[in-house]
XYZ file of N, CA, C and O in Angstrom:
352
model
N 27.977 67.419 97.559
C 29.200 68.503 97.484
C 29.123 69.272 98.971
O 28.351 69.954 99.116
N 30.189 68.672 99.320
C 30.190 69.806 100.819
C 31.561 70.552 100.795
O 32.432 69.794 100.708
N 31.653 71.828 101.534
C 32.678 72.646 101.252
C 33.177 72.851 102.589
O 33.840 74.143 102.823
N 33.217 71.953 103.353
C 33.680 72.223 104.778
C 32.558 72.387 105.328
O 31.392 71.974 105.267
N 32.863 72.861 106.875
C 31.713 73.201 107.810
C 30.530 74.256 107.483
O 30.657 75.119 107.071
N 29.609 73.700 107.867
C 28.095 74.445 107.305
C 27.995 75.564 108.762
O 27.545 77.015 108.613
N 29.079 75.157 109.289
C 28.897 76.142 110.869
C 29.799 77.232 110.590
O 30.761 77.140 111.119
N 29.496 78.375 110.461
C 30.130 79.841 109.986
C 30.981 79.975 111.533
O 32.700 80.456 111.395
N 30.764 79.792 112.552
C 31.440 80.093 113.936
C 32.852 79.189 114.018
O 33.974 79.442 114.609
N 32.203 77.624 113.457
C 33.892 77.284 113.601
C 34.828 77.794 112.382
O 36.136 77.375 112.438
N 34.472 78.159 111.050
C 35.461 78.767 110.189
C 36.034 80.195 110.667
O 37.023 80.573 109.750
N 35.520 80.841 111.039
C 35.492 82.352 111.213
C 36.524 82.436 112.441
O 35.989 82.345 113.692
N 37.860 82.946 112.245
C 38.497 83.147 113.464
C 37.970 84.489 114.251
O 38.473 84.326 115.448
N 37.154 85.026 113.834
C 36.434 86.547 114.676
C 35.456 85.873 115.134
O 34.525 86.245 116.450
N 34.367 84.862 115.237
C 33.595 84.092 116.008
C 32.422 84.828 115.170
O 31.348 84.614 116.387
N 32.185 85.663 114.334
C 31.251 85.983 113.892
C 30.042 84.887 113.461
O 30.739 84.009 113.077
N 29.036 85.067 113.787
C 27.895 84.079 113.157
C 27.336 84.204 111.971
O 27.770 85.180 111.201
N 26.985 83.090 111.150
C 26.236 83.513 109.679
C 25.572 84.352 109.831
O 25.233 85.222 108.684
N 24.396 84.728 110.699
C 23.413 85.623 110.822
C 23.978 86.657 110.888
O 23.317 87.651 110.214
N 25.091 87.024 111.862
C 25.437 88.163 111.963
C 26.079 88.697 110.771
O 26.013 89.785 110.043
N 26.898 87.869 109.949
C 27.434 88.313 108.991
C 26.449 88.568 107.644
O 26.794 89.765 107.083
N 25.582 87.665 107.636
C 24.730 88.101 106.503
C 24.121 89.342 106.675
O 23.659 90.495 106.023
N 23.432 89.791 107.953
C 23.125 91.297 108.647
C 24.062 91.968 108.315
O 23.566 93.220 107.930
N 25.177 92.214 108.672
C 25.922 92.932 108.416
C 26.556 93.413 106.969
O 26.463 94.499 106.290
N 26.110 92.157 106.211
C 26.234 92.160 104.671
C 25.369 93.258 103.762
O 25.329 94.324 103.234
N 23.782 92.733 104.757
C 22.659 93.032 103.902
C 22.420 94.873 104.490
O 21.989 95.418 103.677
N 22.856 94.813 105.421
C 22.898 96.240 106.045
C 23.791 97.623 105.212
O 23.290 98.601 104.798
N 24.913 96.744 104.914
C 25.711 97.494 104.056
C 25.680 98.046 102.371
O 25.470 98.961 101.815
N 24.470 96.771 101.954
C 24.109 97.311 100.722
C 22.550 97.871 100.641
O 22.827 98.866 100.134
N 21.888 98.200 102.246
C 20.847 98.449 101.728
C 21.105 100.168 101.702
O 20.350 100.800 101.781
N 22.188 100.424 102.355
C 22.569 102.088 103.243
C 23.199 102.530 101.761
O 22.898 103.474 101.348
N 23.440 101.800 100.571
C 23.883 102.501 99.545
C 22.503 102.790 98.613
O 22.055 101.902 98.299
N 22.498 104.357 98.541
C 21.222 104.468 97.825
C 21.231 104.328 96.379
O 20.007 104.250 95.659
N 22.594 103.665 95.559
C 22.383 103.638 94.518
C 21.888 102.409 93.784
O 22.104 101.796 92.536
N 21.986 101.367 94.991
C 21.822 100.098 94.873
C 20.484 99.894 94.997
O 19.970 99.870 95.803
N 19.709 98.911 94.158
C 18.251 97.834 94.274
C 18.798 96.773 94.609
O 18.607 95.724 93.916
N 18.509 96.437 95.801
C 18.989 95.250 96.304
C 17.441 94.073 96.673
O 17.654 93.624 97.324
N 16.434 94.771 96.174
C 15.172 94.158 96.525
C 14.743 92.818 96.153
O 14.151 92.059 96.786
N 15.779 92.113 95.372
C 15.820 90.879 94.683
C 16.864 90.105 94.981
O 17.438 89.260 94.209
N 17.696 90.497 95.786
C 19.107 89.704 96.189
C 18.901 89.054 97.327
O 18.572 89.417 98.235
N 19.334 88.174 97.563
C 19.404 87.086 98.423
C 21.098 86.724 99.056
O 21.799 86.554 98.227
N 21.134 87.040 100.307
C 22.588 86.381 100.438
C 22.400 85.090 101.369
O 21.994 84.939 102.426
N 23.599 84.214 101.571
C 23.573 83.151 102.016
C 24.949 82.870 102.498
O 25.741 83.412 101.788
N 25.343 81.913 103.429
C 26.406 81.337 103.714
C 26.916 79.938 103.440
O 25.581 79.183 103.906
N 27.935 79.569 102.802
C 28.133 78.301 102.601
C 29.309 78.096 103.366
O 30.614 78.464 102.628
N 29.663 77.630 104.608
C 30.944 77.461 104.878
C 30.900 79.310 105.073
O 30.294 80.002 105.769
N 32.232 79.359 104.755
C 33.243 80.794 105.334
C 32.594 81.700 104.034
O 32.902 83.112 104.123
N 31.728 80.944 103.007
C 31.326 81.390 101.515
C 30.312 82.292 101.676
O 29.583 81.917 102.165
N 30.355 83.934 101.551
C 29.073 84.366 100.978
C 28.427 84.087 99.320
O 29.576 84.570 98.585
N 27.118 83.733 99.690
C 26.660 83.232 98.321
C 25.816 84.848 97.986
O 24.659 84.973 98.624
N 26.024 85.670 96.645
C 25.051 86.673 96.628
C 24.535 85.937 95.569
O 24.503 85.371 94.389
N 22.716 85.666 95.360
C 22.000 84.968 94.704
C 20.796 86.233 94.495
O 20.578 87.271 94.932
N 20.148 85.880 93.241
C 18.960 86.950 92.566
C 18.893 87.818 91.535
O 20.223 87.148 90.660
N 18.752 88.879 91.339
C 18.348 89.615 90.027
C 18.981 91.060 90.460
O 18.323 91.656 91.652
N 19.792 91.216 89.419
C 20.048 92.936 89.480
C 19.271 93.627 88.509
O 19.157 92.862 87.336
N 19.062 94.634 88.456
C 18.441 95.784 87.456
C 19.472 96.570 86.504
O 19.127 97.123 85.560
N 20.540 96.794 87.088
C 21.850 97.550 86.286
C 23.089 96.759 86.724
O 23.260 96.155 88.119
N 24.004 96.929 85.521
C 25.383 96.394 85.547
C 25.883 96.713 86.786
O 26.546 95.908 87.289
N 25.901 98.115 87.169
C 26.669 98.177 87.847
C 26.299 98.044 89.195
O 27.300 98.123 90.620
N 25.338 97.907 89.511
C 24.604 96.981 91.155
C 25.760 96.104 91.368
O 25.923 95.602 92.459
N 26.135 94.771 90.462
C 27.009 93.779 90.383
C 28.277 93.875 91.365
O 28.702 93.575 92.347
N 28.904 95.324 90.742
C 30.273 95.202 91.273
C 30.029 95.742 92.724
O 31.015 95.603 93.402
N 29.025 96.751 92.874
C 28.327 97.733 94.159
C 28.563 96.112 94.750
O 29.121 96.701 96.521
N 27.611 95.283 94.892
C 27.113 94.601 95.831
C 28.235 93.626 96.010
O 28.440 93.348 97.274
N 29.336 93.034 95.162
C 30.511 92.320 95.684
C 31.103 93.026 96.473
O 32.055 92.373 97.221
N 31.501 94.449 96.238
C 32.320 95.471 96.868
C 32.224 95.268 98.273
O 32.695 94.882 99.069
N 30.729 95.527 98.537
C 30.169 95.966 99.951
C 30.772 94.639 100.835
O 30.698 94.397 101.831
N 30.228 93.222 100.018
C 30.215 92.238 100.883
C 31.911 91.789 100.930
O 32.421 91.153 102.223
N 32.538 92.002 100.064
C 34.218 91.629 99.832
C 34.852 92.535 101.353
O 35.705 91.831 101.747
N 33.923 93.609 101.532
C 34.824 94.347 102.500
C 34.265 93.877 104.123
O 35.063 94.310 104.795
N 33.477 92.781 103.660
C 32.957 92.402 105.055
C 33.949 91.053 105.366
O 34.423 90.583 106.147
N 33.786 90.250 104.295
C 34.185 88.735 104.147
C 35.582 88.569 103.976
O 36.329 87.265 103.550
N 35.919 89.271 102.664
C 36.882 89.306 101.799
C 36.868 89.021 100.527
O 36.029 88.313 99.998
N 37.816 89.146 99.467
C 37.432 88.564 98.130
C 37.216 87.376 98.184
O 36.482 87.025 97.114
N 38.023 86.434 98.631
C 38.216 85.244 98.235
C 36.844 84.757 99.272
O 36.533 83.113 98.449
N 36.145 85.147 99.622
C 35.065 84.336 100.677
C 33.410 84.883 99.930
O 32.839 84.654 100.336
N 33.777 84.887 98.455
C 32.342 86.298 98.058
C 32.170 85.163 96.585
O 33.092 85.251 95.547
N 31.071 84.482 96.538
C 30.679 83.905 95.197
C 29.698 84.681 94.233
O 28.767 84.625 95.333
N 29.439 85.317 93.481
C 28.313 85.867 92.763
C 27.261 84.629 92.265
O 28.075 84.259 91.103
N 26.227 84.556 92.271
C 24.955 83.741 91.607
C 23.949 84.939 91.118
O 23.132 84.472 90.502
N 24.332 86.122 91.246
C 23.382 87.308 90.536
C 23.245 87.284 89.245
O 23.878 87.064 88.219
N 21.922 87.335 88.980
C 21.456 87.489 87.470
C 20.778 88.773 86.845
O 20.330 89.429 87.678
N 21.459 89.155 85.569
C 20.909 90.260 85.166
C 19.727 90.411 84.511
O 19.103 89.417 83.686
N 18.355 90.989 85.512
C 17.210 91.541 84.456
C 17.235 92.820 84.326
O 16.947 93.708 84.962
N 17.634 93.558 83.192
C 17.744 94.817 83.008
C 16.226 95.133 82.257
O 15.419 94.342 81.550
N 15.484 96.484 82.722
C 13.955 96.588 82.012
C 13.890 97.048 80.782
O 15.374 97.372 80.270
N 13.209 96.943 79.914
C 13.431 97.199 78.545
C 13.504 98.688 78.104
O 13.266 99.359 78.958
N 14.199 98.779 77.029
C 14.475 100.229 76.764
C 13.659 100.802 75.925
O 13.208 100.392 75.352
């Protein structure tokens, strides 16, 4: 299945590369001291950002999605993160 061009530069009107977009999102998430992003992977599928991996707190999901959406827009964020909550 193909969702358009895999080359982000062709789809992004601002001319950002996929690597630059991923780095910007990673930096924004890493700068938030309340988020444990150690098990999160960020990938690009055309203009869409895929957030994959594991979160340890339910609140992390909304924060991570929000950081990514501020950079690429809500319509371009796909959440595939799984919850892995520590035993209480």
